Short mmCIF file of C-alpha atoms in Angstrom, two decimals:
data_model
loop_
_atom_site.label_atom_id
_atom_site.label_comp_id
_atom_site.label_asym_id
_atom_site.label_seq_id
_atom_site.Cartn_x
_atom_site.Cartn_y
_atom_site.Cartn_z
CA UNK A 1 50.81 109.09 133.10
CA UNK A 2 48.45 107.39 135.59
CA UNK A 3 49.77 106.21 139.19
CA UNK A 4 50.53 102.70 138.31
CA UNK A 5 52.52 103.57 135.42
CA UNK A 6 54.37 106.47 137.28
CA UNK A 7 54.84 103.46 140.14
CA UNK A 8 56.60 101.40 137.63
CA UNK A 9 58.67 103.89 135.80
CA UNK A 10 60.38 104.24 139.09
CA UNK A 11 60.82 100.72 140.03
CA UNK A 12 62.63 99.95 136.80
CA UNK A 13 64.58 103.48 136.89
CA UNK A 14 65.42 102.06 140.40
CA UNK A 15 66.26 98.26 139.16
CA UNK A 16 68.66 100.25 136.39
CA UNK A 17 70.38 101.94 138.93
CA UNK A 18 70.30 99.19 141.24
CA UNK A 19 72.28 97.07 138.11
CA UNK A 20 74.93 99.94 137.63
CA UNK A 21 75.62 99.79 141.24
CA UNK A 22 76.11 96.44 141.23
CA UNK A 23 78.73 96.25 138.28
CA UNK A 24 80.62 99.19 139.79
CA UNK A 25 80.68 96.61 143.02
CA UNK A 26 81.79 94.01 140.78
CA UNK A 27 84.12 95.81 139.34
CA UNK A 28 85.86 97.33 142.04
CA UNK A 29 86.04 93.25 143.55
CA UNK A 30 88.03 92.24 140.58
CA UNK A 31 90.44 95.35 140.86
CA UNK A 32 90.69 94.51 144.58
CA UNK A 33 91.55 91.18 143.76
CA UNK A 34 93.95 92.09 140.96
CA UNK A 35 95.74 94.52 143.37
CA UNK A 36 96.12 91.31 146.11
CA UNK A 37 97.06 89.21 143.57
CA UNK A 38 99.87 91.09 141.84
CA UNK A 39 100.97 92.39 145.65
CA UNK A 40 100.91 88.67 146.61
CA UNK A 41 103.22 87.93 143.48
CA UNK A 42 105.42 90.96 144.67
CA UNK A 43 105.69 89.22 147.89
CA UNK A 44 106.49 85.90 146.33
CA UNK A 45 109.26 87.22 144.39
CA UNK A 46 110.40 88.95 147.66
CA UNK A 47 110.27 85.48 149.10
CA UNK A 48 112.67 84.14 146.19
CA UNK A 49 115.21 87.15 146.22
CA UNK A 50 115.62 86.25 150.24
CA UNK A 51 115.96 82.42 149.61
CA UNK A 52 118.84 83.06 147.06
CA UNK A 53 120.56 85.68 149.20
CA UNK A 54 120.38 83.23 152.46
CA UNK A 55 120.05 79.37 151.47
CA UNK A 56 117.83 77.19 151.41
CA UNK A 57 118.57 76.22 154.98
CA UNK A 58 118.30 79.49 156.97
CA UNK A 59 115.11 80.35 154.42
CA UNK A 60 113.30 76.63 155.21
CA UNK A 61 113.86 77.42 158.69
CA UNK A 62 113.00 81.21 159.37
CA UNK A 63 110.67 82.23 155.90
CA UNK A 64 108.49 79.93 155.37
CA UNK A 65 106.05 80.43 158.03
CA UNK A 66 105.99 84.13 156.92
CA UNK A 67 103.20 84.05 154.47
CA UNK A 68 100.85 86.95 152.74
CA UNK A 69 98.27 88.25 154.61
CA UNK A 70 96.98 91.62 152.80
CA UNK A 71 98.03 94.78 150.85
CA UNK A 72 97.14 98.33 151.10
CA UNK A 73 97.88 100.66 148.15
CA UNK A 74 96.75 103.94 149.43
CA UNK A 75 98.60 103.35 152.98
CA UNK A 76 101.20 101.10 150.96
CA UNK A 77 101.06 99.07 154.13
CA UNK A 78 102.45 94.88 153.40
CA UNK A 79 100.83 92.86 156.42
CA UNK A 80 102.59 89.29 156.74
CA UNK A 81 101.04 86.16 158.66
CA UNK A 82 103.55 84.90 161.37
CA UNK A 83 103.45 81.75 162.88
CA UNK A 84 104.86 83.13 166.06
CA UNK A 85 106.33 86.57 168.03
CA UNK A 86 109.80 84.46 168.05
CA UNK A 87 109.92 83.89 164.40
CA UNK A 88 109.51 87.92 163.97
CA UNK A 89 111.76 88.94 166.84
CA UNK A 90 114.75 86.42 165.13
CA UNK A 91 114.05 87.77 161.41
CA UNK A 92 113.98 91.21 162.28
CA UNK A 93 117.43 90.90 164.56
CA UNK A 94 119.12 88.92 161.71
CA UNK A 95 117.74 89.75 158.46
CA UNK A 96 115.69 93.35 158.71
CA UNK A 97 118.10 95.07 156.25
CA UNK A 98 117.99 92.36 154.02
CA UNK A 99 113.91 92.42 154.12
CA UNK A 100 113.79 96.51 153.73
CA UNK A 101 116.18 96.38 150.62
CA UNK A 102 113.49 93.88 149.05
CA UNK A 103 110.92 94.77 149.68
CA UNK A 104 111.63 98.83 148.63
CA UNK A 105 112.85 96.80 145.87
CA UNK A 106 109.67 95.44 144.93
CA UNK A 107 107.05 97.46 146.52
CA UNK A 108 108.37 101.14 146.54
CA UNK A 109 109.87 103.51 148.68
CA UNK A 110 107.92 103.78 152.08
CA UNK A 111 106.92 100.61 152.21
CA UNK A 112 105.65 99.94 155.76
CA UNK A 113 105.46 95.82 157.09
CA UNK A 114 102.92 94.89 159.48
CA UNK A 115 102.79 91.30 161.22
CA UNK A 116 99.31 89.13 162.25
CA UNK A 117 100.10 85.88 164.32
CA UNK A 118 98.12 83.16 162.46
CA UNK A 119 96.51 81.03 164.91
CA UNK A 120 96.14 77.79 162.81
CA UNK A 121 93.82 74.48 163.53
CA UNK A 122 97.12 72.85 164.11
CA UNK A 123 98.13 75.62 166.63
CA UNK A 124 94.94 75.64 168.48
CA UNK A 125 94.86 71.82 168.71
CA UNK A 126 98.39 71.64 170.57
CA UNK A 127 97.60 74.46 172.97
CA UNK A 128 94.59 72.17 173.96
CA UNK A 129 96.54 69.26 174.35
CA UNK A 130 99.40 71.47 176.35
CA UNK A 131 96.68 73.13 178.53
CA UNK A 132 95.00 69.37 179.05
CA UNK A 133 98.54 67.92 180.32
CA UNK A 134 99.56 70.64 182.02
CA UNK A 135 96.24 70.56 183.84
CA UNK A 136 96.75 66.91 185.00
CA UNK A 137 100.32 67.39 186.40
CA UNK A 138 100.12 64.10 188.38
CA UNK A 139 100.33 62.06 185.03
CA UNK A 140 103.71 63.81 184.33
CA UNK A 141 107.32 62.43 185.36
CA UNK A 142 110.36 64.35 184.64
CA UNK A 143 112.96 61.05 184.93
CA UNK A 144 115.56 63.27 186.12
CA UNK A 145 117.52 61.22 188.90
CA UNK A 146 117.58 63.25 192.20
CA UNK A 147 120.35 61.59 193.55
CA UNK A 148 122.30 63.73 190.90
CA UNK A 149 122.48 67.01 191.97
CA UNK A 150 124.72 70.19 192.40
CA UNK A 151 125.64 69.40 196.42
CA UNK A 152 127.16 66.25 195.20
CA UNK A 153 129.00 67.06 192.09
CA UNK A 154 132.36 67.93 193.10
CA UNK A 155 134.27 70.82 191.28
CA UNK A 156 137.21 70.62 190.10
CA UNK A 157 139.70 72.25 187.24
CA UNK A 158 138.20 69.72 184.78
CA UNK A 159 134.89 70.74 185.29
CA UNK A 160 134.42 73.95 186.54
CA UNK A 161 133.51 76.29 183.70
CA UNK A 162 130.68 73.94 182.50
CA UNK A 163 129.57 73.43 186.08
CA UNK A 164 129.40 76.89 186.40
CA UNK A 165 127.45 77.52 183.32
CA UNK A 166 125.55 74.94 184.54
CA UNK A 167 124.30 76.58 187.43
CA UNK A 168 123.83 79.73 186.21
CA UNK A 169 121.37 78.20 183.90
CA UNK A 170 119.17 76.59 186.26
CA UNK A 171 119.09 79.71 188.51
CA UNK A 172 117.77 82.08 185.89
CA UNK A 173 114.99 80.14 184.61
CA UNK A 174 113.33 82.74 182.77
CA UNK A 175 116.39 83.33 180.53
CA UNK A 176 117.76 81.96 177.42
CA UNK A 177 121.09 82.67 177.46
CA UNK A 178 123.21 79.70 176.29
CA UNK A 179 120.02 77.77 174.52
CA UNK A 180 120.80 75.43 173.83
CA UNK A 181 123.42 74.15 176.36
CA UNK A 182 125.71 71.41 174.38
CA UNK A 183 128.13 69.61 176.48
CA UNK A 184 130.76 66.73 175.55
CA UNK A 185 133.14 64.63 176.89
CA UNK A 186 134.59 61.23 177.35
CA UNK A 187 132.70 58.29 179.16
CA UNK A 188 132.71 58.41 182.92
CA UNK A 189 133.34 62.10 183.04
CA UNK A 190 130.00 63.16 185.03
CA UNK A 191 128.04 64.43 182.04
CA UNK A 192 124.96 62.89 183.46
CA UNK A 193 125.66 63.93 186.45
CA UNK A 194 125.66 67.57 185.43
CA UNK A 195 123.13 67.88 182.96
CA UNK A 196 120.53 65.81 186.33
CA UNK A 197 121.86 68.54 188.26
CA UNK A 198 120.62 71.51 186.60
CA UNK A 199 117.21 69.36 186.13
CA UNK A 200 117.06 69.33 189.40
CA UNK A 201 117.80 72.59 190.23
CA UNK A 202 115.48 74.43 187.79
CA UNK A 203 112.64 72.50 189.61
CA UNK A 204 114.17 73.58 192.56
CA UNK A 205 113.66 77.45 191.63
CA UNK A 206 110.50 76.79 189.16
CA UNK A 207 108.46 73.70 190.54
CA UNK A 208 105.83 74.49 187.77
CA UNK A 209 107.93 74.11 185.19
CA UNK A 210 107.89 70.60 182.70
CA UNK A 211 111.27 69.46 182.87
CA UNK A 212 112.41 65.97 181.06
CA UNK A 213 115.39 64.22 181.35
CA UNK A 214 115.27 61.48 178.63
CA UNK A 215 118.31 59.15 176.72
CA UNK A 216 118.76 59.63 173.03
CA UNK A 217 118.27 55.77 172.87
CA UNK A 218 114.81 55.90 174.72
CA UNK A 219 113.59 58.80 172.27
CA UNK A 220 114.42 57.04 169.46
CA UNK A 221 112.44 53.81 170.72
CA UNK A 222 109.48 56.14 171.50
CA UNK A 223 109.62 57.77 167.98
CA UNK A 224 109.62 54.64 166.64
CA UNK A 225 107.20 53.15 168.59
CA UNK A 226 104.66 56.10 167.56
CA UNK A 227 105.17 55.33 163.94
CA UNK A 228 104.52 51.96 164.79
CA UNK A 229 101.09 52.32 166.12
CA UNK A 230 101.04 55.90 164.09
CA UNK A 231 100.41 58.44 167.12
CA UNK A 232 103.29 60.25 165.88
CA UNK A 233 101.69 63.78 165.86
CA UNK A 234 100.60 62.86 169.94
CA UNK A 235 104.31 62.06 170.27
CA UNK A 236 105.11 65.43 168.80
CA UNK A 237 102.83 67.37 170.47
CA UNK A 238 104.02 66.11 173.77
CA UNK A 239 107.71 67.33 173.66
CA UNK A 240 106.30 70.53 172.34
CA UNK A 241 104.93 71.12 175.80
CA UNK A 242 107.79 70.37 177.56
CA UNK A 243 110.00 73.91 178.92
CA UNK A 244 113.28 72.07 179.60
CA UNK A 245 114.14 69.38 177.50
CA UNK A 246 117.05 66.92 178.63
CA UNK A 247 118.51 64.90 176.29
CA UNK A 248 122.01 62.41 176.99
CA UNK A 249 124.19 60.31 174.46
CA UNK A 250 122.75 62.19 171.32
CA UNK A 251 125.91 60.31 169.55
CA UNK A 252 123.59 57.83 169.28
CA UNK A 253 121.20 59.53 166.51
CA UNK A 254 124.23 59.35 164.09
CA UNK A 255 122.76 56.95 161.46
CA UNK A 256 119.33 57.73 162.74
CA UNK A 257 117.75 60.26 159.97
CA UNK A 258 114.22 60.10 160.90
CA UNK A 259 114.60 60.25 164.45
CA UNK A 260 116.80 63.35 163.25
CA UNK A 261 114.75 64.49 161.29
CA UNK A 262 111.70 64.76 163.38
CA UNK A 263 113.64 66.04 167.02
CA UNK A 264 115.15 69.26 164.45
CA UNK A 265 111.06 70.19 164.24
CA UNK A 266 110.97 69.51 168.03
CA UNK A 267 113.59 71.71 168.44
CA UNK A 268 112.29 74.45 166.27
CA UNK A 269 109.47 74.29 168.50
CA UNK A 270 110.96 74.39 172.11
CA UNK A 271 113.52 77.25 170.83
CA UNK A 272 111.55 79.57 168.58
CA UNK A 273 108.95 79.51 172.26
CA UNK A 274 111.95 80.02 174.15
CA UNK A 275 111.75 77.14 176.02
CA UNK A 276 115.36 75.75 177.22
CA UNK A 277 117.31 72.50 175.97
CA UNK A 278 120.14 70.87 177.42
CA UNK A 279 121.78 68.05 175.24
CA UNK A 280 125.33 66.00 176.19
CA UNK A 281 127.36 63.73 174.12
CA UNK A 282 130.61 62.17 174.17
CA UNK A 283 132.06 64.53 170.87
CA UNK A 284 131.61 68.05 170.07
CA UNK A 285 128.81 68.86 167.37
CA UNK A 286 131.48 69.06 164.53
CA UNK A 287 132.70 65.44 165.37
CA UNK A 288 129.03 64.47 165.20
CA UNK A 289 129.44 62.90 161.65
CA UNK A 290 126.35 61.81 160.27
CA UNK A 291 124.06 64.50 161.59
CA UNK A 292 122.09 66.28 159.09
CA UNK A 293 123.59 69.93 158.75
CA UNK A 294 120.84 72.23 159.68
CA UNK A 295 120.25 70.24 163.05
CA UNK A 296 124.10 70.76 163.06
CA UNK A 297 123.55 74.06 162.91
CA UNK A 298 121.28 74.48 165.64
CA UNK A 299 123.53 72.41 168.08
CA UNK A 300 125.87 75.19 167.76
CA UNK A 301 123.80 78.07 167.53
CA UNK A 302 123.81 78.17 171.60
CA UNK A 303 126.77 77.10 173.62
CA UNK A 304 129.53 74.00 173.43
CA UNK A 305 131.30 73.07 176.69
CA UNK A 306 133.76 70.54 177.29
CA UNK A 307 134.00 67.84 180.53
CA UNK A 308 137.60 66.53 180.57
CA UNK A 309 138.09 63.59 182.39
CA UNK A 310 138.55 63.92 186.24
CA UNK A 311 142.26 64.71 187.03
CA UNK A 312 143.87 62.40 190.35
CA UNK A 313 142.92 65.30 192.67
CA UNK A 314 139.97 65.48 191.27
CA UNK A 315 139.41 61.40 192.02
CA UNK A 316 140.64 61.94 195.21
CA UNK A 317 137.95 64.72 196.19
CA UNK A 318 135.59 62.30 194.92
CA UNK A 319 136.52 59.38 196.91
CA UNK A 320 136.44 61.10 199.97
CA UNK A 321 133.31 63.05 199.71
CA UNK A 322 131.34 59.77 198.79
CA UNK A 323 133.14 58.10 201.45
CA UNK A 324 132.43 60.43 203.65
CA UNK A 325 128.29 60.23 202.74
CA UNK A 326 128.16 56.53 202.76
CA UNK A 327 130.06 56.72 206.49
CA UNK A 328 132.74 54.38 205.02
CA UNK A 329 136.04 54.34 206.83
CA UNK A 330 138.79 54.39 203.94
CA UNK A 331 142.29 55.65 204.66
CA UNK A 332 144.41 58.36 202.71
CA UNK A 333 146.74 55.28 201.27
CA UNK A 334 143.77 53.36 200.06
CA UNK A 335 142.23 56.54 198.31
CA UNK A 336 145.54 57.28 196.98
CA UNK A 337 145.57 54.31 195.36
CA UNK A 338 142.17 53.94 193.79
CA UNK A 339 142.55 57.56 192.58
CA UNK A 340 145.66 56.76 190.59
CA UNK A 341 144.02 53.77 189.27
CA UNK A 342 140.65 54.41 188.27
CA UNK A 343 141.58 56.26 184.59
CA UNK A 344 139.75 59.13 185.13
CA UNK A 345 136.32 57.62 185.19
CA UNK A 346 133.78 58.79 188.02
CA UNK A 347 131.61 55.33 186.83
CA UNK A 348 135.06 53.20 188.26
CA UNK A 349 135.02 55.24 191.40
CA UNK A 350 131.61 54.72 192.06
CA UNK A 351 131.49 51.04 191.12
CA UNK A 352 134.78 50.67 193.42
CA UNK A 353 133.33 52.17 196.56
CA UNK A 354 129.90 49.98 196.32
CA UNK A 355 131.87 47.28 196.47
CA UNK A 356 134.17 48.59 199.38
CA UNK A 357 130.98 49.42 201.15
CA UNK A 358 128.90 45.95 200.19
CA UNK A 359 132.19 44.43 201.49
CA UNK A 360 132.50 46.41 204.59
CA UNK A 361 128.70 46.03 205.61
CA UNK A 362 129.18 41.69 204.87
CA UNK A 363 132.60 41.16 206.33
CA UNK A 364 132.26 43.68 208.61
CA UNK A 365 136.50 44.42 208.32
CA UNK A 366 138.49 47.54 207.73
CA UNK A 367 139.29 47.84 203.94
CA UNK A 368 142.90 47.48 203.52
CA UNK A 369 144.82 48.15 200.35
CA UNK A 370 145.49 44.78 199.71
CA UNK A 371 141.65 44.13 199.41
CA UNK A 372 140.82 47.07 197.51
CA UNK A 373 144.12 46.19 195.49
CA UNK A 374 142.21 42.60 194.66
CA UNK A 375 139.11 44.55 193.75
CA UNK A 376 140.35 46.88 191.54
CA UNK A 377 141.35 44.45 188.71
CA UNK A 378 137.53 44.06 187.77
CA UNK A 379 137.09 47.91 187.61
CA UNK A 380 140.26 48.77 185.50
CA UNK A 381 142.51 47.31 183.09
CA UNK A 382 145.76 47.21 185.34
CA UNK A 383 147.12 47.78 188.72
CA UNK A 384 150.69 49.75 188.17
CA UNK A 385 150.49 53.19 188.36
CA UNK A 386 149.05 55.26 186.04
CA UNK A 387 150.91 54.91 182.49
CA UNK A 388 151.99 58.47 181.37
CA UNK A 389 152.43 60.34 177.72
CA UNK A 390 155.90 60.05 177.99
CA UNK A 391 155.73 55.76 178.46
CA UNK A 392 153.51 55.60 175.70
CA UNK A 393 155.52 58.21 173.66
CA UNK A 394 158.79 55.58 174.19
CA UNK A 395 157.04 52.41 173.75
CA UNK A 396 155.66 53.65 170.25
CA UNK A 397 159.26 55.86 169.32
CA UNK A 398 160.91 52.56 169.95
CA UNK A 399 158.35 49.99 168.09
CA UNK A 400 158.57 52.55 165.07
CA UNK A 401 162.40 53.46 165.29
CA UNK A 402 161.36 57.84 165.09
CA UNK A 403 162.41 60.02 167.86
CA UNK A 404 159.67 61.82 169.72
CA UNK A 405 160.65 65.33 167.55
CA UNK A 406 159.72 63.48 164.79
CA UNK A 407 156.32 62.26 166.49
CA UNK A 408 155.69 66.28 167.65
CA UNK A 409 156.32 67.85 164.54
CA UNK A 410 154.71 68.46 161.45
CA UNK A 411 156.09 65.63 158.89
CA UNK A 412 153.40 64.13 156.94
CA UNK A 413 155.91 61.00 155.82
CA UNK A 414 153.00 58.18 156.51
CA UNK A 415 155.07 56.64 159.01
CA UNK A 416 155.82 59.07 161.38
CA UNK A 417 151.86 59.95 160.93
CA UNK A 418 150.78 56.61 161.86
CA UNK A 419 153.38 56.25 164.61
CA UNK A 420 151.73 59.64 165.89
CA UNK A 421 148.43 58.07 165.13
CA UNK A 422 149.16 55.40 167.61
CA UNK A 423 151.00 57.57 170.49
CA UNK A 424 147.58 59.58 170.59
CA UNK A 425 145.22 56.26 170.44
CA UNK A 426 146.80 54.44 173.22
CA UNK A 427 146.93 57.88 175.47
CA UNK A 428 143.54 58.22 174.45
CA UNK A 429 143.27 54.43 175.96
CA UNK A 430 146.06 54.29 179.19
CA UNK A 431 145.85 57.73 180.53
CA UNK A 432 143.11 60.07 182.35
CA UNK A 433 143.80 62.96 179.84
CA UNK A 434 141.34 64.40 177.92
CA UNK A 435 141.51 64.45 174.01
CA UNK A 436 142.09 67.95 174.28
CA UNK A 437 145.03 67.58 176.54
CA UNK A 438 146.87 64.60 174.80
CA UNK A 439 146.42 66.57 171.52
CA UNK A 440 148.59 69.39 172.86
CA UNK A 441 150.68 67.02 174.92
CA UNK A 442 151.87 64.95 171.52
CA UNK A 443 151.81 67.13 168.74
CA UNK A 444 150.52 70.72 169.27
CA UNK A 445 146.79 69.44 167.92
CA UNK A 446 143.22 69.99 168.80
CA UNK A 447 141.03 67.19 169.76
CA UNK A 448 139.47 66.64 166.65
CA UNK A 449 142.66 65.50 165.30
CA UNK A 450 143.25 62.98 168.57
CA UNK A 451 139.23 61.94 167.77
CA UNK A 452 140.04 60.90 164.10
CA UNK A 453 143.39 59.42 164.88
CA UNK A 454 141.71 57.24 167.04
CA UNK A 455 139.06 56.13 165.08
CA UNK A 456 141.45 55.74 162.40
CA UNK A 457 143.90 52.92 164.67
CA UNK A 458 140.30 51.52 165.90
CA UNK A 459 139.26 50.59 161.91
CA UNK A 460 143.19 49.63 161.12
CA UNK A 461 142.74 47.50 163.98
CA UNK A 462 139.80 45.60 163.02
CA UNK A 463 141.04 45.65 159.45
CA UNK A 464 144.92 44.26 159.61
CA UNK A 465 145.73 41.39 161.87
CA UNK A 466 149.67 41.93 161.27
CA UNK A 467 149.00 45.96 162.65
CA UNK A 468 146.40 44.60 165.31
CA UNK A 469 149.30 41.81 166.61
CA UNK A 470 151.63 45.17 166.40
CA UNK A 471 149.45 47.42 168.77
CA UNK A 472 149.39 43.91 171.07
CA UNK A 473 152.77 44.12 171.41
CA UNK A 474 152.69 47.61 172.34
CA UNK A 475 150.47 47.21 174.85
CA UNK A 476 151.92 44.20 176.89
CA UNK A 477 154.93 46.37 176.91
CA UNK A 478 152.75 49.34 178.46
CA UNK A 479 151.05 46.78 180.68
#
């Protein structure tokens, strides 16, 4: 065998070799990719154990974002994609044992999990946009009104356990504790007071944080407007950025589903990042009928606090602190009587004193009762005293012929219902007392019942003329 033929013996004893090699590659490819593929089908049957197990709810909301990521048989180590630390830190607090069982289940004893944090286009893209806002601070307004603040919102039994919440959350900025913070109450009880006031202080303690104060009526018209002109996913991304959102008068979203729908990914956002939200309303979340049930959910995941209407002391302490800021002279009689008068609502008190003040700065005159007695009737429905439980309780006993046992106790014959019904609408209506406190006053109930009983008297109302012309009557008597 010559040179050249010994030169090409080799090369095509090398190009045989070379071939083998390559189908041994090939072949240990497609049992790679068999191995992922049946360990990604083991993982998708994990994900459908966990879904039956915990709802469709709690698994749309915590699992879905926890995709397959790779497999490794020797190790027999499962790494998952995350979209975020908080999404790991939440399943593994609430539903580790639940994961272990299923996936020993499915992949073996000694199954070890791993996490990566998936950095998506759509991830990357908002942290640009937060980094280019946060970077131009100047173009940013946080709404809240600074005249509402902590100094000026005077404490009281009525309000002191969410005011101290309250303040507890704006000085410890960095925590979550109470995320979010839900509070409800009638109108004029100083719910926008409150929920300004911790705005303002959290600014106070963190000026670089992004803190908005918005109305539920002004995010909806914003929402809608970016469908409109379809920048939704800029309106998206820009309450994504935000690290305390501030939201009043959700009550308004009830028959809203979209605008629903897209502030429960908002949310999401803010809490799975642990950024803080702060929402009021005038019910608690289980009176908020017509809310979808996972954003439901999430309302009550943090905590719920109640602003009853200001008691008379309460009004009083008011009066004279505002009094005493606007330098207007105002005796103890006159205060007396606007406290008594203004039905619990801090709105009345205010509107009341401008008016005292516009008056004292025009006419330049002390403010006697008699003028402030004159004023009053455009603030409030009436100038006697302040109608009790116990007038109402006789006015309705009497118009129905049932004693007031009968109204307290526990019958469910449909008159004495409707007669108690009525006795808790017109408290609800004529008295300062919150729905919590006429529902123990009349009958031993919570305020959900005082809450349906007078949304029940309001539709009867608009619905029977002969029981509207009844209720009438009841009230001129009150009157």
């Amino acid at each position: 065998m010559d040179f050249k033929q010994l030169v090409s013996f080799d090369f095509h004893k090398k190009k045989h070799h070379l071939h083998e090699i390559k189908k041994c590659n090939n072949f240990a490819k497609l049992l790679r990719k068999k191995m992922i593929n049946n360990a990604q089908k083991l993982w998708n049957n994990c994900l459908d154990l966990i879904k039956r197990q915990i709802g469709e709810d709690k698994y749309q909301s915590w699992f879905t974002s926890l995709t397959f990521n790779s497999y490794n048989q020797e190790t027999n180590v499962l790494c998952l994609n995350v979209q975020n630390i908080y999404i790991k830190d939440y399943i593994e607090e609430h539903y580790l044992e639940l994961l272990r069982k299923v996936l020993t289940n499915h992949f073996g004893k000694g199954i070890r999990l791993m996490y990566h944090t998936k950095a998506s286009i759509d991830t990357i893209q908002e942290d640009k946009k937060a980094k280019k806002v946060a970077e131009d601070k100047t173009t940013f307004t946080s709404y809240l009104d600074k005249t509402r603040t902590f100094d000026n919102f005077i404490a009281g039994r009525c309000n002191r356990m969410p005011r101290a919440i309250g303040m507890s959350i704006a000085e410890n900025t960095s925590k979550t504790q109470f995320n979010p913070f839900f509070i409800f109450g009638p109108s004029g009880c100083g719910k926008t007071h409150l929920i300004n006031a911790i705005g303002m202080k959290m600014h106070e303690m963190d000026s670089n944080l992004r803190i908005l104060y918005v109305s539920a009526r002004i995010f909806q018209v914003q929402y809608t407007d970016a469908v409109l002109h379809n920048t939704t996913n800029d309106f998206i991304h820009f309450y994504q950025t935000i690290d305390v959102l501030i939201i009043d008068d959700i009550q308004e979203w009830l028959s809203a589903v979209k605008t629903q729908e897209i502030f429960f990914h908002i949310f999401n956002h803010l809490f799975l990042n642990g950024k803080r939200i702060i929402l009021a309303s005038d019910r608690p979340p289980v009176d908020l009928k017509g809310m979808t049930d996972r954003l439901l959910t999430r309302l009550k995941c943090g905590l719920v606090a109640e602003l009853e209407k200001p008691d008379v002391q309460l009004c009083k302490d008011i009066l004279t602190s505002k009094s005493q800021t606007s330098k207007l002279k105002i005796s103890e009689e006159v205060i007396d009587f606007v406290a008594n008068t203004a039905n619990g609502s801090v709105r009345d008190i205010e509107g009341i004193l401008n008016s005292l003040i516009a008056m004292s700065l025009v006419y330049k005159e002390d403010i006697t009762l008699s003028t402030v007695k004159n004023l009053v009737k455009t603030y409030v429905r009436t100038e006697k005293k302040e109608t009790t439980i116990d007038d109402i309780l006789n006015t309705v006993c009497n118009h129905y012929k049932v004693s007031i046992d009968e109204i307290s106790g526990k019958s469910r014959k449909q008159e004495l219902v409707q007669a108690r019904q009525v006795s808790m609408f017109l408290a609800d209506r004529y008295t300062s007392l919150s729905k919590s406190q006429i529902g123990r006053r009349i009958a031993n109930r919570d305020h959900t019942t005082v809450l349906h009983s007078c949304d029940k008297i309001r539709t009867l109302i608009k619905e029977n003329k002969v029981f509207a012309a009844e209720i009438e009557q009841m009230e001129t008597i009150l009157n």
